[in-house]
XYZ file of C-alpha atoms in Angstrom:
290
model
C 22.305 -36.818 -32.836
C 22.398 -33.298 -33.851
C 22.663 -32.437 -37.608
C 25.737 -30.343 -38.819
C 24.745 -27.230 -39.945
C 26.492 -24.274 -41.536
C 26.988 -21.244 -39.025
C 24.332 -18.863 -39.179
C 24.935 -15.020 -38.482
C 21.949 -14.907 -36.103
C 23.212 -17.820 -34.081
C 26.641 -16.059 -33.847
C 25.204 -12.845 -32.766
C 23.213 -14.588 -29.957
C 26.354 -16.254 -28.740
C 28.245 -12.955 -28.601
C 25.343 -11.182 -26.770
C 25.512 -14.112 -24.198
C 29.373 -13.581 -23.632
C 29.239 -9.914 -23.654
C 26.459 -10.062 -20.832
C 28.704 -12.146 -18.778
C 30.074 -9.213 -16.566
C 26.555 -7.993 -15.891
C 25.305 -11.315 -14.960
C 28.155 -11.455 -12.544
C 27.261 -7.773 -11.442
C 23.669 -8.529 -10.880
C 24.007 -11.980 -9.008
C 22.171 -11.627 -5.780
C 20.823 -8.200 -6.457
C 17.170 -7.157 -5.618
C 15.452 -5.521 -8.677
C 12.166 -3.866 -7.989
C 9.964 -3.612 -11.257
C 6.784 -1.703 -11.603
C 4.857 -3.051 -14.308
C 1.992 -1.287 -15.914
C 1.048 0.613 -19.019
C 0.257 -0.928 -22.524
C 2.316 -3.996 -21.993
C -0.332 -5.197 -19.189
C -3.089 -5.410 -21.790
C -1.348 -7.199 -24.686
C -0.996 -11.114 -24.278
C 2.254 -11.211 -26.398
C 3.964 -8.473 -24.206
C 2.876 -9.931 -21.063
C 4.380 -13.154 -22.013
C 7.593 -11.484 -22.997
C 7.821 -9.573 -19.885
C 7.267 -12.812 -17.887
C 9.873 -14.651 -19.750
C 12.396 -11.804 -18.966
C 11.516 -11.885 -15.199
C 12.094 -15.835 -15.060
C 15.425 -15.330 -16.720
C 16.183 -12.548 -14.290
C 15.485 -14.944 -11.565
C 17.310 -18.016 -13.100
C 20.695 -16.048 -13.336
C 20.580 -15.024 -9.631
C 18.684 -11.779 -9.655
C 16.074 -11.379 -7.110
C 13.058 -9.688 -9.083
C 9.996 -8.281 -7.156
C 7.001 -7.056 -9.504
C 4.536 -4.440 -8.370
C 1.678 -3.837 -10.674
C -0.820 -1.294 -11.491
C -4.291 -1.895 -13.098
C -6.297 1.469 -13.545
C -7.926 0.538 -16.936
C -8.957 -2.945 -15.420
C -10.421 -1.079 -12.449
C -12.326 1.349 -14.795
C -13.760 -1.443 -16.720
C -14.965 -3.205 -13.599
C -16.313 -0.155 -12.045
C -18.393 0.493 -15.326
C -19.554 -3.209 -15.344
C -20.777 -2.972 -11.935
C -22.509 0.499 -12.244
C -20.178 2.022 -9.438
C -20.259 5.712 -10.045
C -17.048 7.595 -8.993
C -16.762 11.314 -7.850
C -13.678 13.234 -8.660
C -12.172 15.749 -6.708
C -9.422 18.072 -8.689
C -9.507 15.294 -11.265
C -8.525 12.557 -8.898
C -10.942 9.508 -8.137
C -12.564 9.359 -4.736
C -12.092 5.780 -3.636
C -15.118 5.248 -1.390
C -15.982 2.229 0.341
C -17.773 0.464 -2.588
C -14.852 1.553 -4.889
C -12.297 0.418 -2.857
C -14.036 -3.149 -2.658
C -13.829 -3.318 -6.471
C -10.233 -2.096 -6.618
C -9.124 -4.845 -4.083
C -10.910 -7.319 -6.225
C -9.633 -6.299 -9.628
C -5.939 -5.894 -8.299
C -5.584 -8.634 -5.863
C -7.786 -10.941 -8.021
C -7.838 -10.553 -11.824
C -4.762 -8.539 -12.460
C -2.290 -10.058 -9.957
C -3.268 -13.646 -10.894
C -2.784 -12.967 -14.533
C 0.781 -11.767 -13.726
C 1.392 -14.784 -11.675
C 0.279 -17.161 -14.184
C 2.085 -15.618 -17.036
C 5.233 -15.933 -14.811
C 4.536 -19.404 -14.124
C 3.923 -20.468 -17.664
C 7.325 -19.654 -18.423
C 8.835 -21.941 -15.671
C 9.090 -19.356 -12.994
C 7.700 -19.572 -9.359
C 5.639 -16.644 -8.806
C 3.514 -15.776 -5.868
C 0.799 -13.014 -5.554
C 0.141 -10.937 -2.588
C -0.844 -7.419 -1.804
C 0.462 -4.958 0.705
C -1.896 -6.130 3.192
C -0.249 -9.521 3.531
C 2.099 -10.180 6.265
C 2.120 -6.386 7.173
C 4.047 -5.581 4.046
C 2.771 -2.041 3.627
C 0.761 0.211 6.325
C -0.668 3.253 5.099
C -1.860 6.615 6.330
C -4.697 8.337 4.476
C -3.388 10.532 1.726
C -6.161 13.152 1.759
C -9.534 12.624 3.343
C -11.150 14.143 0.554
C -9.986 11.241 -1.621
C -11.348 8.475 0.549
C -9.485 5.108 0.927
C -6.280 6.399 -0.846
C -3.233 5.639 1.149
C 0.346 6.750 1.216
C 2.850 3.927 2.638
C 3.990 4.973 6.200
C 5.595 1.496 6.980
C 7.119 -1.228 4.977
C 8.122 -4.575 6.184
C 9.853 -6.595 3.409
C 10.382 -9.644 5.460
C 7.973 -11.757 3.595
C 9.748 -10.849 0.395
C 13.063 -11.900 1.720
C 11.611 -15.213 2.756
C 10.187 -15.620 -0.877
C 13.766 -14.694 -2.232
C 15.290 -17.359 -0.089
C 12.747 -19.854 -1.421
C 13.335 -19.252 -4.970
C 10.109 -17.442 -5.438
C 9.127 -14.231 -7.421
C 6.919 -11.987 -5.416
C 4.048 -10.257 -7.485
C 2.610 -7.281 -5.405
C -0.534 -5.534 -5.677
C -0.529 -1.882 -4.820
C -2.777 -2.162 -1.612
C -2.071 -1.551 2.053
C -3.777 -1.796 5.365
C -4.552 1.428 7.678
C -3.784 1.524 11.231
C -7.202 0.476 12.165
C -7.302 -2.213 9.454
C -8.777 -0.192 6.606
C -8.008 -1.077 3.002
C -6.130 1.595 0.962
C -5.360 1.713 -2.703
C -1.847 3.034 -3.280
C -0.407 4.661 -6.424
C 1.581 1.623 -8.332
C 4.639 3.915 -8.829
C 4.384 5.007 -4.938
C 4.091 1.542 -3.710
C 7.111 0.044 -5.826
C 9.134 2.969 -4.669
C 8.524 2.258 -1.170
C 9.212 -1.287 -1.414
C 12.350 -0.589 -3.311
C 13.522 1.560 -0.638
C 12.559 -0.933 2.291
C 14.654 -3.489 0.472
C 17.512 -1.233 -0.348
C 17.048 -2.615 -3.881
C 19.926 -2.211 -6.424
C 17.549 -1.200 -8.944
C 14.072 0.268 -9.395
C 12.735 -0.171 -12.849
C 9.610 2.059 -13.626
C 8.058 0.473 -16.854
C 6.138 3.143 -18.714
C 4.633 4.289 -22.056
C 7.160 6.870 -22.805
C 10.906 6.169 -23.836
C 12.317 8.019 -20.750
C 12.788 11.531 -19.444
C 13.197 13.832 -21.952
C 14.956 17.497 -22.298
C 13.817 20.598 -23.570
C 14.512 19.269 -26.993
C 12.446 16.367 -26.712
C 15.423 13.923 -26.471
C 15.713 11.156 -23.742
C 18.249 11.791 -21.244
C 20.076 8.577 -20.359
C 21.548 9.632 -17.004
C 20.419 12.135 -14.464
C 21.293 13.188 -10.944
C 18.465 14.097 -8.376
C 19.491 17.610 -8.734
C 19.015 17.497 -12.585
C 15.276 16.193 -11.752
C 14.670 18.939 -9.535
C 15.914 21.784 -12.012
C 14.009 20.315 -14.983
C 10.916 20.099 -12.773
C 11.521 23.618 -11.544
C 11.775 24.768 -15.189
C 8.641 22.900 -16.403
C 10.687 20.603 -18.696
C 9.413 17.563 -16.429
C 5.697 18.044 -16.505
C 2.340 15.890 -16.425
C 2.417 12.260 -15.661
C 6.228 12.222 -15.694
C 6.280 14.294 -12.457
C 4.951 11.595 -10.090
C 7.329 8.960 -11.513
C 10.430 11.326 -10.969
C 9.006 12.261 -7.460
C 8.973 8.372 -6.767
C 12.392 8.007 -8.223
C 13.877 10.761 -5.895
C 12.069 9.329 -2.827
C 13.427 5.920 -3.601
C 17.020 6.988 -3.874
C 16.755 9.024 -0.701
C 15.431 5.661 0.850
C 18.522 3.753 -0.149
C 17.850 2.435 -3.580
C 20.961 2.621 -5.813
C 19.490 3.589 -8.850
C 16.046 4.097 -10.561
C 15.386 3.663 -14.329
C 12.437 5.280 -16.023
C 12.151 3.192 -19.245
C 9.702 2.073 -22.183
C 7.867 -1.084 -21.141
C 6.791 -1.370 -24.834
C 10.208 -2.136 -25.997
C 11.136 -5.780 -26.388
C 12.997 -7.225 -23.471
C 13.478 -3.562 -21.874
C 14.390 -5.054 -18.461
C 17.116 -7.162 -19.782
C 18.633 -4.515 -21.848
C 18.957 -2.278 -19.082
C 20.487 -4.792 -16.579
C 22.450 -6.962 -18.934
C 23.797 -4.679 -21.750
C 26.409 -1.940 -21.807
C 23.918 0.837 -23.243
C 20.869 0.139 -20.951
C 17.554 1.507 -21.683
C 15.615 4.707 -20.787
C 16.571 7.258 -18.245
C 18.877 6.151 -15.136
C 18.573 8.251 -11.919
C 21.149 8.142 -9.342
C 22.938 10.191 -6.835
C 26.426 11.460 -8.185
C 29.253 9.234 -7.426
C 31.611 10.571 -4.679
């Protein structure tokens, strides 16, 4: 028998939050949400656990999440341990035959399975795969000078849809197969954008280590159109590491994704705040409404 206790303000606030979330829970029932997971949160056990719990909650309330992850720091660590020396061209790593073997081992092995286990530990049913599985991603070579670095040319999301139907949560390592069977490493954001476009996802969430897209005054812009992004890039307001993320956002929207959000993955429950509250999180990018 439960004990009678005085009402607690925190309990009341929790109940109110759940009640206010109802229209958003209804809105996203059956929706496909692709999440690019990376940055600081991947290396922190507590943040990994929190992220996994949020993903399981999303699946529990009827959302179909797909997690696409990176793993650059883990790759660098393993290359150093194995004594694999990398060359760089214009600041970008050359992924030769020896390097791509390590990349595949780390991404499809250590990193992918850690995320899968974290989701399963929270009661979800996660399945790990890479873009090489079931013909998910076929790549063209991005630049011969960079070796086995690929750009998605074909994406067949059938296996992901089958996993949705089975109640599973796909966790995808950003690797793809070449037309001759080669293994290509793909930028994590690019892979997530290509998968989101192929699925015509409702949302693509790009988790990063910054609060969102900032204007010239350094303030986060909460909502942008593709034209705003192009103008801010041309003027130099969007620069550095934010450029490839916004380029991914534009390509995803052109490919049929309803909206892309660039948000701070370090913020507690960032994905839930974005989907299930009225204020969202980060910078939302979508085409202007007709």
